[in-house]
Coordinates of C-alpha atoms and ligand atoms in Angstrom, one line a residue:
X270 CA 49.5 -106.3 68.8
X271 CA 47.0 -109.0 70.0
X272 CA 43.4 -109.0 69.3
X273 CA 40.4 -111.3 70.8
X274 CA 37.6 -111.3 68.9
X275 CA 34.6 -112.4 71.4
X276 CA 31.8 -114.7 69.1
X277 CA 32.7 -116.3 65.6
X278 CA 29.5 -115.2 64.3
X279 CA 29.2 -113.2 60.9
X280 CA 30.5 -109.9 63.1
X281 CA 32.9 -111.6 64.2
X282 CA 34.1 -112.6 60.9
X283 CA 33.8 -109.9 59.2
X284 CA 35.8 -108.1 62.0
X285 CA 39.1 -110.5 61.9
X286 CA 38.5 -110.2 58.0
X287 CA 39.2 -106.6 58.1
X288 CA 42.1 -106.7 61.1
X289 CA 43.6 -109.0 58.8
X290 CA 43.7 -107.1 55.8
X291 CA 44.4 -103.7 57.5
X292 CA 48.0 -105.5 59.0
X293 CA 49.7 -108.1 61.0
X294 CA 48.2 -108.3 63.9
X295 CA 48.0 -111.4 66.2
X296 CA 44.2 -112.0 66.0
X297 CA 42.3 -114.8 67.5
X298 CA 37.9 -115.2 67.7
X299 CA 36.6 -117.1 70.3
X300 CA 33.5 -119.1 69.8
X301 CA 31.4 -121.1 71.8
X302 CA 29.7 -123.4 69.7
X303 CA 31.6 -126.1 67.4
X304 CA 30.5 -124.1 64.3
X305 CA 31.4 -120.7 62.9
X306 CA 28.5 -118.6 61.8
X307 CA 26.2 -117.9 64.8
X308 CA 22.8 -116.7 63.9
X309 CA 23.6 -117.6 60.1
X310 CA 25.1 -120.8 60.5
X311 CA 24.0 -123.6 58.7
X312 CA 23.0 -127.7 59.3
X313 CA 23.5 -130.6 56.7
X314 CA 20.2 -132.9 56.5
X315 CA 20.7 -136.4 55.2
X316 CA 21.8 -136.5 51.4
X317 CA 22.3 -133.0 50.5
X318 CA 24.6 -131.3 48.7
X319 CA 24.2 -127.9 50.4
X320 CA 23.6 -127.1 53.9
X321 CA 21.0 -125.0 55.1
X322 CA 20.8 -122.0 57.7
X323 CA 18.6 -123.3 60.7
X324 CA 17.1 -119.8 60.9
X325 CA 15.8 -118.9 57.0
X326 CA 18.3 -116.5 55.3
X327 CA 18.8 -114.2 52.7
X328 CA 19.9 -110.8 51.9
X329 CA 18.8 -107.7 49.9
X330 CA 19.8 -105.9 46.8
X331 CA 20.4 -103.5 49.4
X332 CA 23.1 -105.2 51.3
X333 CA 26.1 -103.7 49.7
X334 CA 28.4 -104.0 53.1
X335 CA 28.5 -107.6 53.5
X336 CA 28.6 -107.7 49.5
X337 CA 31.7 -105.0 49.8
X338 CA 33.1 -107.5 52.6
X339 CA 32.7 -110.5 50.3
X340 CA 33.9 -108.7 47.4
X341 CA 37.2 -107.7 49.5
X342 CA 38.1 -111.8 50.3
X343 CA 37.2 -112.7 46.6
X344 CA 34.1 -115.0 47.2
X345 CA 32.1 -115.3 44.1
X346 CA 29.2 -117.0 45.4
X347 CA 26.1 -114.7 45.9
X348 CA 23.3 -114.4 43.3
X349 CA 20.2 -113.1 43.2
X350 CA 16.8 -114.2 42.4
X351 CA 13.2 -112.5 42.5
X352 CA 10.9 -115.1 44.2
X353 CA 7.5 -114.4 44.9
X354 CA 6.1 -113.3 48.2
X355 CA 2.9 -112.8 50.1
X356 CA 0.3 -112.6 53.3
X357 CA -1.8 -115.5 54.3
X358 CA -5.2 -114.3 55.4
X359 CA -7.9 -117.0 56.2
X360 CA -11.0 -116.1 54.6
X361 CA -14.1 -118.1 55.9
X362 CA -12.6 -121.6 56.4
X363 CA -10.3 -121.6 54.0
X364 CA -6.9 -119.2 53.8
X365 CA -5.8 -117.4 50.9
X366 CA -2.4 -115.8 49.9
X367 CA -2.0 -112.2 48.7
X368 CA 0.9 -110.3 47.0
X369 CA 1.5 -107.2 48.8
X370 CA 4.7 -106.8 47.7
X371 CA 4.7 -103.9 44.9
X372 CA 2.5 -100.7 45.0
X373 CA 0.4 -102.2 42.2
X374 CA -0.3 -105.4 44.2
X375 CA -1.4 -103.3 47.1
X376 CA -4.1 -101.7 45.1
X377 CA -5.5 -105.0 44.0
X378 CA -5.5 -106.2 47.5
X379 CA -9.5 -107.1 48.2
X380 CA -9.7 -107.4 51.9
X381 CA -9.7 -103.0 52.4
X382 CA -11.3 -100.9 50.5
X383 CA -10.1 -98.9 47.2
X384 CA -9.8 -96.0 49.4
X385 CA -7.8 -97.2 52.4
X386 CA -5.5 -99.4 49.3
X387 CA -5.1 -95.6 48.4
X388 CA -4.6 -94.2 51.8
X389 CA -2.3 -97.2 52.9
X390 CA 0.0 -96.9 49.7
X391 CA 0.3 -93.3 50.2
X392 CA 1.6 -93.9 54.3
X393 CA 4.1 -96.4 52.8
X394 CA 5.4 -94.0 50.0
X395 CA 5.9 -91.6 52.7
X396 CA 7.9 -94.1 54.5
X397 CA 9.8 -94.9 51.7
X398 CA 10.9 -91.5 50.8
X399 CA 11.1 -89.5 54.1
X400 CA 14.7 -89.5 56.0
X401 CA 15.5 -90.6 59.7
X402 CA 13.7 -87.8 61.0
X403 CA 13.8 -87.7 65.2
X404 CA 10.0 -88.4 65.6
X405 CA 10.6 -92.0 64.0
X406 CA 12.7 -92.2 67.5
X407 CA 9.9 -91.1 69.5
X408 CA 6.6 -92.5 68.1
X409 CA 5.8 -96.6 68.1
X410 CA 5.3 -97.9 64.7
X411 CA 1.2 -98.7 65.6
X412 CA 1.0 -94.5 66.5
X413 CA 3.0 -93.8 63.3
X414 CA 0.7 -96.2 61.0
X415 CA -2.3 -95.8 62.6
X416 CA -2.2 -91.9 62.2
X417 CA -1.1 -92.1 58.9
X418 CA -3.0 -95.0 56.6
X419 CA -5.7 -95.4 59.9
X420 CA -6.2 -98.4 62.5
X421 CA -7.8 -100.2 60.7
X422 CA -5.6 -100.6 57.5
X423 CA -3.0 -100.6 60.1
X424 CA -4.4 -103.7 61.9
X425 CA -5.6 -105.4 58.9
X426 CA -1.9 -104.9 57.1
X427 CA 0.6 -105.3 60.1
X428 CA -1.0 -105.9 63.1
X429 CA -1.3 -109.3 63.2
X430 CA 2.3 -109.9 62.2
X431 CA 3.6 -107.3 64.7
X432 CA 2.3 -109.1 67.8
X433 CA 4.2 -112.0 65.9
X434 CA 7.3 -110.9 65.7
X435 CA 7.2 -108.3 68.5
X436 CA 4.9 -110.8 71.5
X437 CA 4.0 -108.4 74.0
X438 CA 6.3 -105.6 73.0
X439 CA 4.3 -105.6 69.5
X440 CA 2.6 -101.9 70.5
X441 CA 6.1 -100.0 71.4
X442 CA 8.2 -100.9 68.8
X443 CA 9.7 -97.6 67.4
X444 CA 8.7 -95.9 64.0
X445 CA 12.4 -96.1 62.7
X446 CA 11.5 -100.0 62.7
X447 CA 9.3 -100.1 59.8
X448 CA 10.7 -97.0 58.2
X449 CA 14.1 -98.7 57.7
X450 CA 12.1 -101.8 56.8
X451 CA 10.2 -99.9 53.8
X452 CA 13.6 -98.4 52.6
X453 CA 16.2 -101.4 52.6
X454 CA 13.4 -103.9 51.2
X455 CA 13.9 -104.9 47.1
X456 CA 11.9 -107.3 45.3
X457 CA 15.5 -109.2 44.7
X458 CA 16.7 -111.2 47.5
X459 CA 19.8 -112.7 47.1
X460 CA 21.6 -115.8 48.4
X461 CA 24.9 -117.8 48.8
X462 CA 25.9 -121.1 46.3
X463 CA 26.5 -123.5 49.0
X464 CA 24.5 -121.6 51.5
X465 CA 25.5 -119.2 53.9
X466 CA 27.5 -121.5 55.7
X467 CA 29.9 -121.4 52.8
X468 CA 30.2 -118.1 52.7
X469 CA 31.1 -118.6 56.7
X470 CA 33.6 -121.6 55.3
X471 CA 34.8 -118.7 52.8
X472 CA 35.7 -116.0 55.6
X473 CA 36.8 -118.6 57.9
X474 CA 39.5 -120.2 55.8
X475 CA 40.2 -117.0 54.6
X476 CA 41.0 -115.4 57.7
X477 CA 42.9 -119.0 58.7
X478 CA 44.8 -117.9 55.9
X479 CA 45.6 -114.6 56.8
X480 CA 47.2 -116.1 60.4
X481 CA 43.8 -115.7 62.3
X482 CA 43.9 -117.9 65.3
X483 CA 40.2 -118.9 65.8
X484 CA 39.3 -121.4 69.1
X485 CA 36.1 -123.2 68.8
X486 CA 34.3 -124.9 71.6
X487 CA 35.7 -121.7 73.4
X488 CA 33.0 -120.0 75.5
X489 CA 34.5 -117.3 76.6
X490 CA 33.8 -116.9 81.0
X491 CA 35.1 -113.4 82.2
X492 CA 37.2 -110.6 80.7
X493 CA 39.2 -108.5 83.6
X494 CA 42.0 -106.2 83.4
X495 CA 45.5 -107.1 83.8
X496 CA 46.6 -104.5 85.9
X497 CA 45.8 -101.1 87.3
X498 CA 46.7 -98.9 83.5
X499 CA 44.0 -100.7 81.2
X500 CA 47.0 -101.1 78.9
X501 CA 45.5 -105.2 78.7
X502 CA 42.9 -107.3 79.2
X503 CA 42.8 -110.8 80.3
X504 CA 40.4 -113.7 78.7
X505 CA 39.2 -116.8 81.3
X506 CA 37.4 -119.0 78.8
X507 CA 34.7 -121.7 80.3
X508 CA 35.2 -125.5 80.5
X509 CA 39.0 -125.3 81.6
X510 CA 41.5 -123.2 83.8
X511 CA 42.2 -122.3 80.4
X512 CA 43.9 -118.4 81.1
X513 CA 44.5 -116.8 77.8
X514 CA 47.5 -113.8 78.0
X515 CA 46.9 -110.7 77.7
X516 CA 45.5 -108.8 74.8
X517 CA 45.9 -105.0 73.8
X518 CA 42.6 -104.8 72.5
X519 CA 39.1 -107.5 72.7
X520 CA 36.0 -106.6 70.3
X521 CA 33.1 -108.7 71.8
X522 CA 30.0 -109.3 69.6
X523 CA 28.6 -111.3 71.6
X524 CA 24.7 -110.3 72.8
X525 CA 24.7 -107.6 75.3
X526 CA 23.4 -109.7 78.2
X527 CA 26.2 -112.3 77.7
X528 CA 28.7 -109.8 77.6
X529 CA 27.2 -108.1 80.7
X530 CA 28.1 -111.0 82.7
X531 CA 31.7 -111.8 80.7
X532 CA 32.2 -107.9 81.6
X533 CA 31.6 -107.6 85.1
X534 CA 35.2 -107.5 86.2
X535 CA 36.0 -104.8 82.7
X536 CA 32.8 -101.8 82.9
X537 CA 31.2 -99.4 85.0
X538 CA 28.2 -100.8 87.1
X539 CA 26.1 -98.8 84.8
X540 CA 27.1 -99.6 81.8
X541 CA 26.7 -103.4 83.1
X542 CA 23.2 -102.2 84.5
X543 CA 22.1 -100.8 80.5
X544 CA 23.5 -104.3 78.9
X545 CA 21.1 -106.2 81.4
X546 CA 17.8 -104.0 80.7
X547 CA 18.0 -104.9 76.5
X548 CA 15.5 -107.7 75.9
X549 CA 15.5 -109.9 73.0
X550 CA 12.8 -113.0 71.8
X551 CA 13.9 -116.0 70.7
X552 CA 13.3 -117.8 67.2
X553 CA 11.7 -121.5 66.7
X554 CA 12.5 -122.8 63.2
X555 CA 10.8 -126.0 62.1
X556 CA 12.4 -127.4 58.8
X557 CA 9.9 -130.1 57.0
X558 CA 11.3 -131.7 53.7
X559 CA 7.9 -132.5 51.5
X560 CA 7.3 -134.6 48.1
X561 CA 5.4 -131.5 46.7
X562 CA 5.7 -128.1 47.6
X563 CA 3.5 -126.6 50.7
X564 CA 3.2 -123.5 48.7
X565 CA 3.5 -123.7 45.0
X566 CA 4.8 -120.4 43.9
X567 CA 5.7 -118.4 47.1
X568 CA 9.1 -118.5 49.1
X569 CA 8.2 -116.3 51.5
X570 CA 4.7 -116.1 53.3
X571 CA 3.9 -114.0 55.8
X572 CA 1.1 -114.8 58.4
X573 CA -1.4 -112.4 59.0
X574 CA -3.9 -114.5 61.0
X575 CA -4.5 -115.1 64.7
X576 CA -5.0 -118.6 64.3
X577 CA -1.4 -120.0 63.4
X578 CA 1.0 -119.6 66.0
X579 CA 3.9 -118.7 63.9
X580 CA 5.6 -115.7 61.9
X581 CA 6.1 -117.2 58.7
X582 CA 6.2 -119.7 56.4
X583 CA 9.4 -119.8 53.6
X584 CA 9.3 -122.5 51.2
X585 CA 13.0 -122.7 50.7
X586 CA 12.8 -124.4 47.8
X587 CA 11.0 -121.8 45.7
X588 CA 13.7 -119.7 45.9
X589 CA 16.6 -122.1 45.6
X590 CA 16.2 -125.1 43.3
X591 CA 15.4 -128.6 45.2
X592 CA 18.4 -130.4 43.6
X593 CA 20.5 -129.5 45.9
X594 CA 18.4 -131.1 48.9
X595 CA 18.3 -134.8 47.5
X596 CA 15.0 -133.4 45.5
X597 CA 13.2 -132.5 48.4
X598 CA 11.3 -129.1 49.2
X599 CA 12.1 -127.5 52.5
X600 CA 9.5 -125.3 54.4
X601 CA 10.7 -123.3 57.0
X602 CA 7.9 -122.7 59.9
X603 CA 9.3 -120.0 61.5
X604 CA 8.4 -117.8 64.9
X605 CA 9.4 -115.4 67.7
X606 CA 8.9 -116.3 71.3
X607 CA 9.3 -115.7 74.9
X608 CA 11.7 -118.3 76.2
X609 CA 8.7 -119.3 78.5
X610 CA 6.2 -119.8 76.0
X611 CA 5.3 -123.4 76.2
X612 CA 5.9 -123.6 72.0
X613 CA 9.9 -123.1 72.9
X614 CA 10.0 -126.3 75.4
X615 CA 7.7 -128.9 72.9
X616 CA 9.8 -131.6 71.5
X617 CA 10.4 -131.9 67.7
X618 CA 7.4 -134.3 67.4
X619 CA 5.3 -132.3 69.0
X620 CA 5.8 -129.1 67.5
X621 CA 5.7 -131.0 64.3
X622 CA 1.8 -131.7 65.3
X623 CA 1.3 -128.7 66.2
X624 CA 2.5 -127.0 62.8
X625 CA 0.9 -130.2 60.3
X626 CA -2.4 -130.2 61.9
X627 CA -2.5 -126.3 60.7
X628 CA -0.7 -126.9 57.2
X629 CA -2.8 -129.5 56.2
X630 CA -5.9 -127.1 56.1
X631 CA -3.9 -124.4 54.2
X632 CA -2.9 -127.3 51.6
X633 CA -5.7 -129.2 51.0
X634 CA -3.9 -131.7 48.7
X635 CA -2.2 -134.5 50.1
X636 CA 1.8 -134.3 50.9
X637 CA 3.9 -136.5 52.3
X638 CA 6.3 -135.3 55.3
X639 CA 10.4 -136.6 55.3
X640 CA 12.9 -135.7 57.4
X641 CA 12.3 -132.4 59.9
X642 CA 14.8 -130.4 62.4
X643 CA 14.0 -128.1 64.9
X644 CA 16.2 -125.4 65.7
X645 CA 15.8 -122.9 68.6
X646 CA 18.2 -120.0 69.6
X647 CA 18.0 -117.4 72.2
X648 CA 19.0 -113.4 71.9
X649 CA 17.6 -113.7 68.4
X650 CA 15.0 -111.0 68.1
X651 CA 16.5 -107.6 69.8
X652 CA 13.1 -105.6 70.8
X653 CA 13.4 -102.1 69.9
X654 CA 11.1 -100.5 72.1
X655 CA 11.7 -96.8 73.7
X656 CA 13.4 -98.1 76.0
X657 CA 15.8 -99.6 74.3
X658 CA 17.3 -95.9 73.2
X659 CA 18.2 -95.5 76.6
X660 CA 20.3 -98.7 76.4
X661 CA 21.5 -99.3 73.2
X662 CA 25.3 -100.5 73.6
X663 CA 27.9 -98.2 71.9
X664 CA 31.1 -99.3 70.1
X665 CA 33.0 -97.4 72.7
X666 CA 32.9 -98.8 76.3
X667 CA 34.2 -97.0 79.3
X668 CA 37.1 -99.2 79.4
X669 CA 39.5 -98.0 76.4
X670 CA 40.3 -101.7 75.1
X671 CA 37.0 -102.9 75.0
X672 CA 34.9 -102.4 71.9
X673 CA 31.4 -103.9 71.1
X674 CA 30.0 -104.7 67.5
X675 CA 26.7 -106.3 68.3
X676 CA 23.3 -107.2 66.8
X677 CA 22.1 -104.8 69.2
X678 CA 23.3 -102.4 67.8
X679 CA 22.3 -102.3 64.1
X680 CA 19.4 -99.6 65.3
X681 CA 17.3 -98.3 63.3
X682 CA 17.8 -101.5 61.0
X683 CA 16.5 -104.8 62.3
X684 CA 19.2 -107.7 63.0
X685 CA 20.9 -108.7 59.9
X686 CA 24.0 -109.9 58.4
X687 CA 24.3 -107.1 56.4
X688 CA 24.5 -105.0 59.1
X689 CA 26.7 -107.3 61.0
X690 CA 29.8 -107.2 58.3
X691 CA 29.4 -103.3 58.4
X692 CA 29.7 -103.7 62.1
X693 CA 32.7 -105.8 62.2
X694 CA 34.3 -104.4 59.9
X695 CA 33.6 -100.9 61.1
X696 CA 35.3 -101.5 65.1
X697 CA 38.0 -103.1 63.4
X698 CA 38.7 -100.1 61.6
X699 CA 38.0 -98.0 65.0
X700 CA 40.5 -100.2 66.8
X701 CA 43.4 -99.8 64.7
X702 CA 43.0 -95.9 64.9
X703 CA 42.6 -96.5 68.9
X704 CA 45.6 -98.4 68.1
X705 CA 48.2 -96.0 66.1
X706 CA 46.7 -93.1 68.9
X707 CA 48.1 -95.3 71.9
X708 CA 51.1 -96.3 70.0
X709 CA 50.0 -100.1 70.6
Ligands
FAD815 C1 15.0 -116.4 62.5 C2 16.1 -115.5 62.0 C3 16.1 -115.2 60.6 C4 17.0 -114.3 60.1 N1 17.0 -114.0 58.8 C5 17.9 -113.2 58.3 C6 17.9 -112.9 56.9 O1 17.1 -113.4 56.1 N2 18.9 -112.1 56.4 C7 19.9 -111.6 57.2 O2 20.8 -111.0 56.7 N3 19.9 -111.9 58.5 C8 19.0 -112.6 59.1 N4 19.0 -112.9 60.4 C9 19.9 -112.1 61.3 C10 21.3 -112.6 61.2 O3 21.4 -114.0 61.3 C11 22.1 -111.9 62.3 O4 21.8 -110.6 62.3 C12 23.5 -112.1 62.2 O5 23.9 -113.5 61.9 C13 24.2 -111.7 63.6 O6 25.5 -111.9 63.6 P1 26.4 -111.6 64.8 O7 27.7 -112.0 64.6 O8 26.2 -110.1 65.2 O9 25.7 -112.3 66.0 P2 25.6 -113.9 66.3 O10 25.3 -114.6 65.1 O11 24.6 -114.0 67.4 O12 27.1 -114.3 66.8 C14 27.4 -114.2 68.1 C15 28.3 -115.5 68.4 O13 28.8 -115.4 69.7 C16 28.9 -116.8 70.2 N5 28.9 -116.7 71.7 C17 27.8 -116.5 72.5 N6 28.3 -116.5 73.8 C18 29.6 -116.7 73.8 C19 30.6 -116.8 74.7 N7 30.4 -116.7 76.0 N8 31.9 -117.1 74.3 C20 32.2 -117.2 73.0 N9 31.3 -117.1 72.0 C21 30.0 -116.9 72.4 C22 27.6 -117.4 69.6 O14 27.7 -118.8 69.6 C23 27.6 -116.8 68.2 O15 28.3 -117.6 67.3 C24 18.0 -113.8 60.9 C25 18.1 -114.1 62.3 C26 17.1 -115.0 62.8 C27 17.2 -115.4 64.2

């Protein structure tokens, strides 16, 4: 039996991980880039002994699938650490940082009153505790909080980063959002010796191992049946005349409007038609290396004022010691755009300006700026607005040897690689029973 695997992200992986465990199957992933890893993948700068993700990462006590996946191939290298976190409010002229990370912090929090610290603890509890109940499906996150801890808690708390992370679809993003946010958060984050990208290495050579054919620098064109009985499916990859034979089976992960248009020839009109309508922001990562750290306890700090353009600073380097960066801190300044905001088409330099002429009023004190990358990358941010329920790809597609495992479909969690391994490895699992059914 022969399996393409569309995308060599960490669905992707985790998908040929699992065919190849359950049996020998002829499995190949196509991936467009040069790089395994997708959204997770990872970037040397000059002189380190680690890479680094180009989008910040790291997971959550929480995170037992990818953990399980890990477990499964006999990588060793995730550990966990409890760095501190906060908001950045600006106060006056000046900005301050707040912990708002434990019910205790909340209650010391200065800019609301004792009562609406109260009020706000008690929505968030509620959140924490309550199951997926259908109205988190129907209400936006601003109606849910707002009628629960009140507007202006609400705005003071999450508005700001909201209509950071969301743009203009900040005000319909569903209650199961921040519900599942609440749950899945722990104070220990966790990450990978080596970075993520060797835990991407790890799968990779792994599934090498295991007979996994994977093609790089393959971007995969159109997908159209062989013949008249579905029984296989064709592959026309980009770049070359290149016709790949036929496969029984393809599991795309790539993002729903790609595979809309690698499709066209496979689905239904409407099921093209729902793949087009999902809309997604894209992230802007800025990586600065510094002599002293930007922020001198926190990894992660989350913006909760107008005036900064982006979602969040994360001081890499608090979380995961400097030695392995040639002794240099790294702040990520991170953000969610439109792909025409003018942000997404400023050069390194000047987004570089942009970001320094705003970090040098946070941090007074003098620092001294190295090396910086810039990373961009569309389809980042799926928006989960309600219209998105009307939309949201399914594993099953209407033609029988098509299955989908995408990041638009890890509803009501937000994006994550988490929930990518349980994706992969979950339509792996529902292929091989398609599989023994059909007699493949
Ligand atoms: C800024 C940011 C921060 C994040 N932080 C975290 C975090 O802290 N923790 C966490 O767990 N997750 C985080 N994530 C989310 C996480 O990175 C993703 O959820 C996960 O990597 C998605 O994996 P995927 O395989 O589903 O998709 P992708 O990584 O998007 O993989 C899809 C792959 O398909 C390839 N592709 C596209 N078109 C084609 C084509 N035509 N032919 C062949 N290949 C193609 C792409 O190159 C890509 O490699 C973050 C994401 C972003 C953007």
């Amino acid at each position: 039996m022969k399996i393409a695997i569309l995308g060599g992200g960490v669905a992707g992986l985790a998908a040929a991980t699992r065919l190849s465990q359950l049996g020998d199957y002829e499995t190949h992933i196509f991936e467009s880039s040069q790089q395994l890893g997708g959204l997770a993948g990872g970037f040397w700068g000059k002189g380190w002994e680690w890479p680094l993700e180009r989008a910040y990462h790291h997971i959550f006590g929480t995170d037992t699938d990818i953990i399980e996946l890990l477990d499964s191939t006999k990588y060793k290298g995730v550990f966990f650490a409890t760095p501190t976190t906060s908001s950045l409010y600006k106060r006056g002229s000046s900005y301050e940082t707040y912990a708002l990370d434990t019910p205790l912090n909340l209650l010391k929090f200065p800019l609301i009153s004792f009562f609406d610290r109260l009020r706000s603890g008690a929505a968030l509890a509620l959140l924490k505790v309550m199951p997926h109940l259908p109205l988190l499906d129907r209400e936006t996150t601003e109606n849910f909080l707002t009628k629960t801890m009140g507007k202006n808690n609400f705005e003071t708390l999450f508005g700001q980063m909201f209509r950071k992370k969301y743009g203009k679809y900040a005000g319909n993003i569903l209650a199961a959002f921040i519900w599942s946010r609440i749950r899945a958060r722990t104070k220990a984050l966790g990450y990978m010796e080596g970075g993520f990208q060797s835990m991407i290495d790890h799968l990779e050579h792994y599934c090498v191992e295991r007979g996994v054919q994977i093609h790089k620098n393959a971007r995969v064109q159109s997908i159209s049946p062989v013949d008249d009985d579905n029984s296989s499916i064709t592959l026309h990859l980009a770049e070359s005349d290149n016709l790949q034979t036929a496969f029984d089976f393809i599991i795309s992960t790539l993002p729903s409007p790609i595979l809309a248009s690698v499709a066209k020839p496979l689905l239904q009109a409407p099921e093209i038609h729902k793949l087009t309508k999902l809309k997604y922001l894209s992230a802007l990562n800025l990586i600065i290396e510094t002599d002293v750290p930007v922020f001198t306890k926190e990894y992660w700090v989350s913006v909760c004022t107008a005036d900064l353009p982006n979602l969040v600073f994360v001081q890499h380097t608090n979380f995961v010691d400097k030695r392995h960066y040639n002794n240099k801190h790294l702040l990520y300044i991170s953000g969610y755009y439109e792909d025409t905001d003018p942000i997404m088409s400023l050069s390194k330099e000047d987004v570089l300006q942009l970001f320094l002429g705003h970090i040098r009023t946070i941090r007074k004190d003098p620092f001294l700026v190295g090396e910086s990358y810039l990373w961009k990358a569309g389809y980042a941010q799926p928006i989960f607005d309600s219209e998105f329920l009307n939309n949201m790809p399914e594993m099953f597609t209407s033609h029988p040897r098509l299955f989908l495992a995408n990041l638009d479909m890890t509803y009501p969690h937000d994006r994550g690689t988490n929930h990518a391994a349980r994706l992969g490895v979950e339509v792996a699992n529902r292929v091989m029973q398609e599989a023994l059914k059909h007699r493949v």
